[in-house]
PDB file of C-alpha atoms in Angstrom:
ATOM      1  CA  MET A 282      24.335  13.447 -28.189  1.00 52.00           C
ATOM      2  CA  VAL A 283      21.098  15.549 -28.098  1.00 56.00           C
ATOM      3  CA  GLY A 284      21.238  19.300 -26.968  1.00 62.00           C
ATOM      4  CA  GLY A 285      24.558  18.869 -25.460  1.00 66.00           C
ATOM      5  CA  PHE A 286      23.472  15.915 -23.254  1.00 66.00           C
ATOM      6  CA  ASP A 287      24.378  11.966 -23.565  1.00 66.00           C
ATOM      7  CA  THR A 288      21.665   9.520 -22.749  1.00 66.00           C
ATOM      8  CA  LEU A 289      22.803   6.807 -20.513  1.00 65.00           C
ATOM      9  CA  ARG A 290      20.435   3.804 -20.198  1.00 65.00           C
ATOM     10  CA  THR A 291      20.733   1.814 -16.896  1.00 62.00           C
ATOM     11  CA  GLN A 292      18.731   0.240 -13.919  1.00 56.00           C
ATOM     12  CA  PRO A 293      19.114   2.184 -10.594  1.00 50.00           C
ATOM     13  CA  LYS A 294      21.088  -0.890  -8.902  1.00 52.00           C
ATOM     14  CA  ASP A 295      23.756  -0.321 -11.760  1.00 54.00           C
ATOM     15  CA  LEU A 296      24.247   3.040 -10.738  1.00 52.00           C
ATOM     16  CA  ASN A 297      25.727   1.806  -7.172  1.00 53.00           C
ATOM     17  CA  SER A 298      28.036  -0.882  -8.868  1.00 54.00           C
ATOM     18  CA  PRO A 299      31.847  -0.466  -9.256  1.00 50.00           C
ATOM     19  CA  LYS A 300      31.568  -1.290 -12.962  1.00 49.00           C
ATOM     20  CA  SER A 301      29.111   1.441 -13.469  1.00 47.00           C
ATOM     21  CA  SER A 302      31.105   4.140 -11.712  1.00 49.00           C
ATOM     22  CA  GLU A 303      34.145   3.062 -13.522  1.00 44.00           C
ATOM     23  CA  ALA A 304      32.502   3.486 -16.947  1.00 42.00           C
ATOM     24  CA  SER A 305      31.221   6.794 -16.533  1.00 46.00           C
ATOM     25  CA  GLN A 306      34.448   8.096 -14.985  1.00 46.00           C
ATOM     26  CA  GLU A 307      36.337   6.835 -17.920  1.00 42.00           C
ATOM     27  CA  SER A 308      33.903   8.253 -20.351  1.00 46.00           C
ATOM     28  CA  GLY A 309      33.827  11.585 -18.586  1.00 52.00           C
ATOM     29  CA  LEU A 310      30.194  11.540 -18.047  1.00 52.00           C
ATOM     30  CA  SER A 311      28.367  13.142 -15.289  1.00 67.00           C
ATOM     31  CA  VAL A 312      24.883  12.910 -14.191  1.00 71.00           C
ATOM     32  CA  ASP A 313      22.854  15.720 -14.131  1.00 78.00           C
ATOM     33  CA  GLY A 314      19.558  13.855 -13.504  1.00 81.00           C
ATOM     34  CA  LEU A 315      17.768  10.384 -14.026  1.00 80.00           C
ATOM     35  CA  LEU A 316      14.350   9.621 -15.574  1.00 81.00           C
ATOM     36  CA  ILE A 317      13.198   6.444 -14.091  1.00 80.00           C
ATOM     37  CA  LEU A 318      11.055   4.156 -15.584  1.00 76.00           C
ATOM     38  CA  PRO A 319       8.919   1.338 -13.366  1.00 65.00           C
ATOM     39  CA  ILE A 320      11.239  -1.196 -12.357  1.00 67.00           C
ATOM     40  CA  PRO A 321      10.114  -3.444  -9.367  1.00 62.00           C
ATOM     41  CA  ASN A 322      11.715  -3.268  -5.956  1.00 59.00           C
ATOM     42  CA  THR A 323      14.082  -0.592  -6.595  1.00 69.00           C
ATOM     43  CA  ASP A 324      12.504   2.175  -3.876  1.00 72.00           C
ATOM     44  CA  GLY A 325      15.706   1.890  -1.534  1.00 78.00           C
ATOM     45  CA  GLU A 326      18.092   2.654  -4.790  1.00 79.00           C
ATOM     46  CA  ILE A 327      16.010   5.383  -5.717  1.00 79.00           C
ATOM     47  CA  GLU A 328      15.938   6.915  -2.191  1.00 80.00           C
ATOM     48  CA  ILE A 329      19.921   6.424  -2.057  1.00 83.00           C
ATOM     49  CA  LEU A 330      20.001   8.847  -5.515  1.00 81.00           C
ATOM     50  CA  LYS A 331      17.661  11.262  -3.868  1.00 80.00           C
ATOM     51  CA  ALA A 332      20.102  11.283  -0.788  1.00 85.00           C
ATOM     52  CA  ARG A 333      23.176  11.667  -2.799  1.00 83.00           C
ATOM     53  CA  GLY A 334      21.520  15.036  -4.334  1.00 84.00           C
ATOM     54  CA  ILE A 335      20.858  13.795  -7.923  1.00 82.00           C
ATOM     55  CA  PRO A 336      17.810  15.107  -9.372  1.00 85.00           C
ATOM     56  CA  VAL A 337      15.112  12.248  -9.931  1.00 84.00           C
ATOM     57  CA  VAL A 338      12.023  12.111 -12.210  1.00 86.00           C
ATOM     58  CA  LEU A 339       9.770   9.094 -11.832  1.00 84.00           C
ATOM     59  CA  ILE A 340       7.870   7.950 -14.883  1.00 84.00           C
ATOM     60  CA  ASN A 341       4.764   5.959 -13.810  1.00 81.00           C
ATOM     61  CA  ARG A 342       5.375   5.205 -10.433  1.00 75.00           C
ATOM     62  CA  TYR A 343       5.646   6.809  -6.887  1.00 70.00           C
ATOM     63  CA  VAL A 344       7.725   5.994  -3.647  1.00 71.00           C
ATOM     64  CA  GLU A 345       5.030   6.077  -0.977  1.00 70.00           C
ATOM     65  CA  ARG A 346       7.528   7.270   1.763  1.00 70.00           C
ATOM     66  CA  HIS A 347       9.188  10.013  -0.187  1.00 70.00           C
ATOM     67  CA  ALA A 348       8.219  13.022  -2.608  1.00 78.00           C
ATOM     68  CA  PHE A 349       9.602  12.573  -5.869  1.00 80.00           C
ATOM     69  CA  ASP A 350       8.891  14.633  -9.048  1.00 85.00           C
ATOM     70  CA  CYS A 351       6.733  12.532 -11.327  1.00 84.00           C
ATOM     71  CA  VAL A 352       5.045  12.026 -14.859  1.00 87.00           C
ATOM     72  CA  TYR A 353       2.320   9.782 -13.939  1.00 83.00           C
ATOM     73  CA  SER A 354      -0.922   8.242 -15.770  1.00 89.00           C
ATOM     74  CA  ASP A 355      -3.921   7.146 -14.134  1.00 93.00           C
ATOM     75  CA  ASN A 356      -3.406   3.509 -14.032  1.00 91.00           C
ATOM     76  CA  GLN A 357      -6.303   2.738 -11.746  1.00 94.00           C
ATOM     77  CA  PHE A 358      -8.797   4.476 -14.565  1.00 97.00           C
ATOM     78  CA  GLY A 359      -6.801   2.558 -17.416  1.00 95.00           C
ATOM     79  CA  GLY A 360      -7.159  -0.874 -15.565  1.00 93.00           C
ATOM     80  CA  TYR A 361     -10.916  -0.111 -15.256  1.00 95.00           C
ATOM     81  CA  GLU A 362     -11.339   1.017 -18.873  1.00 96.00           C
ATOM     82  CA  LEU A 363      -9.152  -2.070 -19.955  1.00 93.00           C
ATOM     83  CA  THR A 364     -11.597  -4.545 -18.051  1.00 92.00           C
ATOM     84  CA  LYS A 365     -14.577  -2.795 -18.972  1.00 94.00           C
ATOM     85  CA  HIS A 366     -14.568  -3.038 -22.587  1.00 94.00           C
ATOM     86  CA  PRO A 367     -14.530  -6.880 -22.679  1.00 92.00           C
ATOM     87  CA  LEU A 368     -17.135  -6.708 -20.377  1.00 90.00           C
ATOM     88  CA  ASP A 369     -19.361  -4.451 -22.379  1.00 93.00           C
ATOM     89  CA  LEU A 370     -18.936  -7.013 -25.128  1.00 94.00           C
ATOM     90  CA  GLY A 371     -20.493  -9.789 -23.119  1.00 90.00           C
ATOM     91  CA  HIS A 372     -17.282 -11.471 -21.865  1.00 87.00           C
ATOM     92  CA  LYS A 373     -17.368 -12.746 -18.324  1.00 81.00           C
ATOM     93  CA  ARG A 374     -14.157 -14.784 -18.017  1.00 79.00           C
ATOM     94  CA  ILE A 375     -11.611 -11.992 -17.614  1.00 82.00           C
ATOM     95  CA  ALA A 376      -8.092 -12.918 -16.584  1.00 79.00           C
ATOM     96  CA  TYR A 377      -5.637 -10.593 -14.863  1.00 79.00           C
ATOM     97  CA  ILE A 378      -2.234 -11.301 -15.635  1.00 76.00           C
ATOM     98  CA  ASP A 379       0.787  -9.076 -14.282  1.00 74.00           C
ATOM     99  CA  HIS A 380       4.355  -9.719 -13.818  1.00 67.00           C
ATOM    100  CA  CYS A 381       4.709  -8.489 -10.480  1.00 64.00           C
ATOM    101  CA  TYR A 382       2.266  -6.818  -7.801  1.00 61.00           C
ATOM    102  CA  THR A 383       5.183  -4.520  -6.140  1.00 67.00           C
ATOM    103  CA  SER A 384       4.834  -1.496  -8.320  1.00 72.00           C
ATOM    104  CA  SER A 385       2.519   1.198  -7.643  1.00 76.00           C
ATOM    105  CA  ALA A 386       1.519   1.115 -11.408  1.00 80.00           C
ATOM    106  CA  ALA A 387       0.811  -2.655 -11.018  1.00 80.00           C
ATOM    107  CA  ARG A 388      -1.350  -2.017  -7.679  1.00 82.00           C
ATOM    108  CA  ASP A 389      -3.231   0.893  -9.177  1.00 87.00           C
ATOM    109  CA  ARG A 390      -4.152  -1.239 -12.477  1.00 87.00           C
ATOM    110  CA  PHE A 391      -5.304  -4.049 -10.421  1.00 85.00           C
ATOM    111  CA  SER A 392      -7.489  -1.750  -8.303  1.00 87.00           C
ATOM    112  CA  GLY A 393      -9.034  -0.443 -11.521  1.00 91.00           C
ATOM    113  CA  PHE A 394      -9.545  -3.900 -12.790  1.00 88.00           C
ATOM    114  CA  ARG A 395     -11.433  -4.932  -9.298  1.00 84.00           C
ATOM    115  CA  LYS A 396     -13.257  -1.939  -9.377  1.00 89.00           C
ATOM    116  CA  THR A 397     -14.709  -3.012 -12.677  1.00 90.00           C
ATOM    117  CA  MET A 398     -15.143  -6.625 -11.815  1.00 86.00           C
ATOM    118  CA  ASP A 399     -17.086  -5.582  -8.630  1.00 84.00           C
ATOM    119  CA  GLU A 400     -19.328  -3.230 -10.798  1.00 88.00           C
ATOM    120  CA  GLY A 401     -20.028  -6.285 -13.010  1.00 83.00           C
ATOM    121  CA  ARG A 402     -20.572  -8.516  -9.956  1.00 78.00           C
ATOM    122  CA  LEU A 403     -17.958 -10.880 -11.158  1.00 76.00           C
ATOM    123  CA  PHE A 404     -16.275 -11.293  -7.868  1.00 61.00           C
ATOM    124  CA  HIS A 405     -18.475 -14.320  -6.270  1.00 47.00           C
ATOM    125  CA  GLU A 406     -15.705 -16.250  -4.530  1.00 52.00           C
ATOM    126  CA  SER A 407     -13.597 -15.844  -1.233  1.00 46.00           C
ATOM    127  CA  PRO A 408     -10.495 -13.978  -1.919  1.00 51.00           C
ATOM    128  CA  ASP A 409      -7.257 -15.938  -1.769  1.00 49.00           C
ATOM    129  CA  GLU A 410      -4.079 -15.205   0.368  1.00 51.00           C
ATOM    130  CA  SER A 411      -3.307 -12.077  -1.691  1.00 52.00           C
ATOM    131  CA  GLY A 412      -6.795 -10.605  -1.429  1.00 52.00           C
ATOM    132  CA  PHE A 413      -7.727 -11.352  -4.947  1.00 49.00           C
ATOM    133  CA  PRO A 414     -11.367 -12.512  -5.075  1.00 46.00           C
ATOM    134  CA  LEU A 415     -11.431 -14.162  -8.236  1.00 46.00           C
ATOM    135  CA  ARG A 416     -11.144 -17.799  -9.234  1.00 50.00           C
ATOM    136  CA  SER A 417      -7.370 -18.698  -9.058  1.00 47.00           C
ATOM    137  CA  ASN A 418      -7.346 -20.156 -12.880  1.00 45.00           C
ATOM    138  CA  LEU A 419      -7.969 -16.391 -13.867  1.00 57.00           C
ATOM    139  CA  ARG A 420      -5.293 -14.768 -12.143  1.00 56.00           C
ATOM    140  CA  PHE A 421      -1.677 -14.964 -13.114  1.00 56.00           C
ATOM    141  CA  VAL A 422       1.521 -13.444 -11.898  1.00 59.00           C
ATOM    142  CA  ALA A 423       3.871 -14.246 -14.663  1.00 56.00           C
ATOM    143  CA  ASP A 424       6.557 -13.406 -17.132  1.00 57.00           C
ATOM    144  CA  TYR A 425       3.885 -12.803 -19.928  1.00 54.00           C
ATOM    145  CA  ARG A 426       5.538 -15.723 -21.673  1.00 56.00           C
ATOM    146  CA  SER A 427       3.920 -18.844 -23.570  1.00 57.00           C
ATOM    147  CA  GLN A 428       3.416 -20.364 -20.191  1.00 59.00           C
ATOM    148  CA  CYS A 429       0.999 -17.938 -19.079  1.00 58.00           C
ATOM    149  CA  ALA A 430      -1.344 -18.598 -22.055  1.00 59.00           C
ATOM    150  CA  LYS A 431      -1.132 -22.293 -21.522  1.00 63.00           C
ATOM    151  CA  ASN A 432      -2.357 -21.680 -18.114  1.00 59.00           C
ATOM    152  CA  LEU A 433      -5.582 -19.959 -19.646  1.00 58.00           C
ATOM    153  CA  GLU A 434      -6.466 -23.201 -21.488  1.00 57.00           C
TER     154      GLU A 434
END
């Protein structure tokens, strides 16, 4: 307990489960507010929390249909700078690896990556079905495990 507050770590979908509700009632915990980290596909759950009147602060994401308080980094600039560095070192085959494309942070990082690649004139092939104009062997949506590294070989 810090400053009279307990910290409970959970995913938003867990807050709607009977097991989570029972645990918080048994322990006497009440929720004064939530800090929510980027978790893909949770916009609906976050909107439910807002409708219940629970204060929510989103960390490094936004929900396009509603206004929430948020602490947000410039993911587009981050994606741009992270891609620019290897380009400045002379590299041309730069892979983009992400675990999902549904979060606002992931979309913004990709936008920065794409801007850097456009400036380096490295987008020279037709876009694929997702709109990603890069050779398919340099784009991965994966879980960051060893299989992703094997795909780069």
